[in-house]
Amino acid sequence: LRHIDISGSVRSHFADIGQNINNYDAAFENAQVRERAQVLMDIADQTGGIVVGTADLSELALGHVTYNGDLSAMYNVNASIPKTLVRYLVQYVSRDKAEEDEALSVILTDILDTPGSSELIPVDSRKPVLNLEAGPEPYELYDFFLYYMLRRSFPPGKILRLAEQAFGRNRPRPVLVHWMKVFYRRFFSQQFKRSSLADGPTIGSVTLSPRRGLFMPSDASANLWLGELDNLE
């Protein structure tokens, strides 16, 4: 286990490109991710190893990965595992290691107790545009939409009816429609990242691999799906 502080490298890079360190934009976040990727790739060269990608199915669907950052790997082990399942896997390992490695179990439990976020900015600087998005993103909804869209080829209207049956008690129709729009916009706009995805195993019935599962052009438009959701709203 090695701890490598990248703050100096990132600050130097910010100075090189004229990035204000108090400007929490995409460059602020992605520069950190790309620096991490560079360090990992170079250590892999030093040791004759490989960089194992960690992006899961949900992150790849939404584009919550950085191009030439954490998307870059020699092999991606989680590419067809949805985030909701990743949580159960971490929970399983945490319990399994409780007696053998208590310190590891404590760390894993702490990770599980932390709301998932794709952001790399100070917590107090987050100023959501919508109150609806003030909390963590609803991956249980995203994974639900993803399954029925890709595995069953259901249109937005049918997925919405199923979502109302599954989540309607806690999430009214306008909330479901909002997150469905977020999902479809991101899914279509982020295909260019998935087109360069590293190899990985197919686990389960849904995969976004450009070689085995999803054959989709990067310039595909979401307008047809979003238009249907506008009518349903």
mmCIF file of N, CA and C in Angstrom, residues 58-64 118-119 128-139 141-143 145-146 149 156 159-160 171 173-191 194 216 221-223 225-230 233:
data_model
loop_
_atom_site.group_PDB
_atom_site.id
_atom_site.type_symbol
_atom_site.label_atom_id
_atom_site.label_comp_id
_atom_site.label_asym_id
_atom_site.label_seq_id
_atom_site.Cartn_x
_atom_site.Cartn_y
_atom_site.Cartn_z
ATOM 1 N N SER A 58 -23.115 1.594 -13.769
ATOM 2 C CA SER A 58 -23.925 2.802 -13.581
ATOM 3 C C SER A 58 -23.133 4.052 -13.949
ATOM 4 N N GLU A 59 -21.881 4.106 -13.528
ATOM 5 C CA GLU A 59 -21.033 5.265 -13.839
ATOM 6 C C GLU A 59 -20.795 5.376 -15.336
ATOM 7 N N LEU A 60 -20.603 4.253 -15.997
ATOM 8 C CA LEU A 60 -20.389 4.268 -17.443
ATOM 9 C C LEU A 60 -21.654 4.693 -18.176
ATOM 10 N N ALA A 61 -22.809 4.288 -17.680
ATOM 11 C CA ALA A 61 -24.074 4.673 -18.304
ATOM 12 C C ALA A 61 -24.294 6.172 -18.220
ATOM 13 N N LEU A 62 -23.911 6.769 -17.089
ATOM 14 C CA LEU A 62 -24.152 8.191 -16.855
ATOM 15 C C LEU A 62 -22.988 9.074 -17.270
ATOM 16 N N GLY A 63 -21.860 8.466 -17.600
ATOM 17 C CA GLY A 63 -20.684 9.245 -17.960
ATOM 18 C C GLY A 63 -19.931 9.789 -16.775
ATOM 19 N N HIS A 64 -20.136 9.188 -15.593
ATOM 20 C CA HIS A 64 -19.431 9.642 -14.391
ATOM 21 C C HIS A 64 -18.025 9.049 -14.347
ATOM 22 N N SER A 118 -19.954 11.733 -7.666
ATOM 23 C CA SER A 118 -18.947 11.737 -8.733
ATOM 24 C C SER A 118 -18.092 12.994 -8.682
ATOM 25 N N GLU A 119 -18.325 13.864 -7.695
ATOM 26 C CA GLU A 119 -17.648 15.154 -7.661
ATOM 27 C C GLU A 119 -16.323 15.100 -6.909
ATOM 28 N N PRO A 128 -26.260 23.110 -5.655
ATOM 29 C CA PRO A 128 -27.102 22.513 -6.686
ATOM 30 C C PRO A 128 -28.074 23.530 -7.279
ATOM 31 N N VAL A 129 -28.293 23.402 -8.575
ATOM 32 C CA VAL A 129 -29.241 24.288 -9.242
ATOM 33 C C VAL A 129 -30.663 23.943 -8.816
ATOM 34 N N LEU A 130 -30.927 22.661 -8.641
ATOM 35 C CA LEU A 130 -32.254 22.214 -8.239
ATOM 36 C C LEU A 130 -32.191 21.609 -6.845
ATOM 37 N N ASN A 131 -33.187 21.927 -6.023
ATOM 38 C CA ASN A 131 -33.249 21.321 -4.694
ATOM 39 C C ASN A 131 -33.360 19.807 -4.800
ATOM 40 N N LEU A 132 -33.981 19.361 -5.892
ATOM 41 C CA LEU A 132 -34.162 17.931 -6.116
ATOM 42 C C LEU A 132 -32.828 17.215 -6.182
ATOM 43 N N GLU A 133 -31.783 17.923 -6.601
ATOM 44 C CA GLU A 133 -30.478 17.310 -6.773
ATOM 45 C C GLU A 133 -29.537 17.613 -5.611
ATOM 46 N N ALA A 134 -30.095 18.092 -4.497
ATOM 47 C CA ALA A 134 -29.258 18.455 -3.353
ATOM 48 C C ALA A 134 -28.664 17.216 -2.683
ATOM 49 N N GLY A 135 -29.385 16.098 -2.765
ATOM 50 C CA GLY A 135 -28.908 14.877 -2.127
ATOM 51 C C GLY A 135 -28.135 14.014 -3.104
ATOM 52 N N PRO A 136 -27.728 12.822 -2.672
ATOM 53 C CA PRO A 136 -27.006 11.906 -3.558
ATOM 54 C C PRO A 136 -27.898 11.453 -4.706
ATOM 55 N N GLU A 137 -27.274 11.128 -5.834
ATOM 56 C CA GLU A 137 -28.047 10.715 -7.000
ATOM 57 C C GLU A 137 -28.691 9.353 -6.757
ATOM 58 N N PRO A 138 -29.904 9.148 -7.277
ATOM 59 C CA PRO A 138 -30.672 7.913 -7.002
ATOM 60 C C PRO A 138 -30.256 6.764 -7.918
ATOM 61 N N TYR A 139 -29.167 6.096 -7.546
ATOM 62 C CA TYR A 139 -28.684 5.026 -8.419
ATOM 63 C C TYR A 139 -29.655 3.854 -8.489
ATOM 64 N N LEU A 141 -32.731 4.183 -8.999
ATOM 65 C CA LEU A 141 -33.561 4.535 -10.154
ATOM 66 C C LEU A 141 -32.777 4.368 -11.453
ATOM 67 N N TYR A 142 -31.568 4.881 -11.481
ATOM 68 C CA TYR A 142 -30.745 4.786 -12.693
ATOM 69 C C TYR A 142 -30.569 3.332 -13.123
ATOM 70 N N ASP A 143 -30.260 2.460 -12.173
ATOM 71 C CA ASP A 143 -30.045 1.051 -12.510
ATOM 72 C C ASP A 143 -31.345 0.395 -12.983
ATOM 73 N N PHE A 145 -33.841 2.042 -14.567
ATOM 74 C CA PHE A 145 -34.061 2.530 -15.931
ATOM 75 C C PHE A 145 -33.152 1.805 -16.917
ATOM 76 N N LEU A 146 -31.896 1.649 -16.545
ATOM 77 C CA LEU A 146 -30.907 1.044 -17.435
ATOM 78 C C LEU A 146 -31.285 -0.377 -17.815
ATOM 79 N N MET A 149 -34.414 -0.406 -20.117
ATOM 80 C CA MET A 149 -34.133 0.196 -21.416
ATOM 81 C C MET A 149 -33.297 -0.733 -22.282
ATOM 82 N N PRO A 156 -39.763 4.892 -22.711
ATOM 83 C CA PRO A 156 -39.873 5.661 -21.457
ATOM 84 C C PRO A 156 -41.217 5.517 -20.755
ATOM 85 N N ILE A 159 -41.398 2.203 -18.893
ATOM 86 C CA ILE A 159 -40.467 2.204 -17.761
ATOM 87 C C ILE A 159 -41.008 3.086 -16.636
ATOM 88 N N LEU A 160 -41.610 4.213 -16.998
ATOM 89 C CA LEU A 160 -42.187 5.102 -15.985
ATOM 90 C C LEU A 160 -43.309 4.412 -15.219
ATOM 91 N N ARG A 171 -41.447 8.258 -4.265
ATOM 92 C CA ARG A 171 -41.039 9.176 -5.321
ATOM 93 C C ARG A 171 -42.223 9.433 -6.250
ATOM 94 N N ARG A 173 -44.570 10.992 -9.361
ATOM 95 C CA ARG A 173 -44.342 10.969 -10.807
ATOM 96 C C ARG A 173 -43.404 12.081 -11.294
ATOM 97 N N PRO A 174 -43.584 13.358 -10.867
ATOM 98 C CA PRO A 174 -42.672 14.406 -11.358
ATOM 99 C C PRO A 174 -41.204 14.135 -11.017
ATOM 100 N N VAL A 175 -40.953 13.546 -9.854
ATOM 101 C CA VAL A 175 -39.581 13.223 -9.454
ATOM 102 C C VAL A 175 -39.019 12.115 -10.347
ATOM 103 N N LEU A 176 -39.835 11.101 -10.610
ATOM 104 C CA LEU A 176 -39.388 10.013 -11.483
ATOM 105 C C LEU A 176 -39.097 10.516 -12.891
ATOM 106 N N VAL A 177 -39.973 11.379 -13.408
ATOM 107 C CA VAL A 177 -39.768 11.928 -14.748
ATOM 108 C C VAL A 177 -38.489 12.763 -14.794
ATOM 109 N N HIS A 178 -38.261 13.556 -13.744
ATOM 110 C CA HIS A 178 -37.042 14.376 -13.697
ATOM 111 C C HIS A 178 -35.798 13.513 -13.814
ATOM 112 N N TRP A 179 -35.716 12.452 -13.005
ATOM 113 C CA TRP A 179 -34.512 11.631 -13.014
ATOM 114 C C TRP A 179 -34.413 10.784 -14.278
ATOM 115 N N MET A 180 -35.554 10.446 -14.888
ATOM 116 C CA MET A 180 -35.501 9.740 -16.167
ATOM 117 C C MET A 180 -34.904 10.647 -17.244
ATOM 118 N N LYS A 181 -35.258 11.932 -17.223
ATOM 119 C CA LYS A 181 -34.689 12.872 -18.189
ATOM 120 C C LYS A 181 -33.180 13.008 -17.984
ATOM 121 N N VAL A 182 -32.766 13.112 -16.731
ATOM 122 C CA VAL A 182 -31.336 13.182 -16.436
ATOM 123 C C VAL A 182 -30.632 11.940 -16.976
ATOM 124 N N PHE A 183 -31.234 10.787 -16.743
ATOM 125 C CA PHE A 183 -30.650 9.521 -17.179
ATOM 126 C C PHE A 183 -30.500 9.466 -18.695
ATOM 127 N N TYR A 184 -31.577 9.763 -19.430
ATOM 128 C CA TYR A 184 -31.522 9.660 -20.889
ATOM 129 C C TYR A 184 -30.558 10.677 -21.495
ATOM 130 N N ARG A 185 -30.567 11.910 -20.967
ATOM 131 C CA ARG A 185 -29.638 12.920 -21.488
ATOM 132 C C ARG A 185 -28.194 12.468 -21.327
ATOM 133 N N ARG A 186 -27.881 11.979 -20.138
ATOM 134 C CA ARG A 186 -26.503 11.565 -19.874
ATOM 135 C C ARG A 186 -26.139 10.308 -20.659
ATOM 136 N N PHE A 187 -27.062 9.368 -20.720
ATOM 137 C CA PHE A 187 -26.753 8.110 -21.392
ATOM 138 C C PHE A 187 -26.372 8.347 -22.846
ATOM 139 N N PHE A 188 -27.140 9.174 -23.541
ATOM 140 C CA PHE A 188 -26.860 9.397 -24.952
ATOM 141 C C PHE A 188 -25.631 10.275 -25.158
ATOM 142 N N SER A 189 -25.443 11.278 -24.339
ATOM 143 C CA SER A 189 -24.349 12.219 -24.554
ATOM 144 C C SER A 189 -22.985 11.641 -24.192
ATOM 145 N N GLN A 190 -22.955 10.554 -23.420
ATOM 146 C CA GLN A 190 -21.687 10.013 -22.926
ATOM 147 C C GLN A 190 -21.221 8.751 -23.649
ATOM 148 N N GLN A 191 -21.844 8.431 -24.765
ATOM 149 C CA GLN A 191 -21.459 7.224 -25.493
ATOM 150 C C GLN A 191 -20.009 7.268 -25.958
ATOM 151 N N ARG A 194 -17.788 5.452 -23.616
ATOM 152 C CA ARG A 194 -17.926 3.989 -23.612
ATOM 153 C C ARG A 194 -17.308 3.359 -24.859
ATOM 154 N N MET A 216 -23.643 1.538 -30.591
ATOM 155 C CA MET A 216 -24.364 2.808 -30.623
ATOM 156 C C MET A 216 -23.417 3.920 -31.063
ATOM 157 N N SER A 221 -28.949 10.835 -30.835
ATOM 158 C CA SER A 221 -29.718 11.879 -30.152
ATOM 159 C C SER A 221 -30.747 11.271 -29.210
ATOM 160 N N ALA A 222 -30.939 11.913 -28.057
ATOM 161 C CA ALA A 222 -31.922 11.464 -27.066
ATOM 162 C C ALA A 222 -33.275 12.135 -27.250
ATOM 163 N N ASN A 223 -33.431 12.969 -28.281
ATOM 164 C CA ASN A 223 -34.636 13.784 -28.424
ATOM 165 C C ASN A 223 -35.926 12.974 -28.466
ATOM 166 N N TRP A 225 -36.642 10.108 -27.025
ATOM 167 C CA TRP A 225 -36.959 9.623 -25.686
ATOM 168 C C TRP A 225 -37.360 10.774 -24.769
ATOM 169 N N LEU A 226 -36.646 11.883 -24.861
ATOM 170 C CA LEU A 226 -36.959 13.048 -24.033
ATOM 171 C C LEU A 226 -38.303 13.649 -24.429
ATOM 172 N N GLY A 227 -38.621 13.607 -25.722
ATOM 173 C CA GLY A 227 -39.915 14.103 -26.177
ATOM 174 C C GLY A 227 -41.063 13.310 -25.594
ATOM 175 N N GLU A 228 -40.895 11.987 -25.507
ATOM 176 C CA GLU A 228 -41.934 11.152 -24.898
ATOM 177 C C GLU A 228 -42.108 11.476 -23.428
ATOM 178 N N LEU A 229 -40.993 11.748 -22.744
ATOM 179 C CA LEU A 229 -41.067 12.092 -21.329
ATOM 180 C C LEU A 229 -41.734 13.459 -21.128
ATOM 181 N N ASP A 230 -41.509 14.399 -22.052
ATOM 182 C CA ASP A 230 -42.178 15.692 -21.964
ATOM 183 C C ASP A 230 -43.694 15.518 -21.996
ATOM 184 N N GLU A 233 -44.924 14.007 -18.709
ATOM 185 C CA GLU A 233 -44.846 14.918 -17.573
ATOM 186 C C GLU A 233 -46.109 15.756 -17.436
#
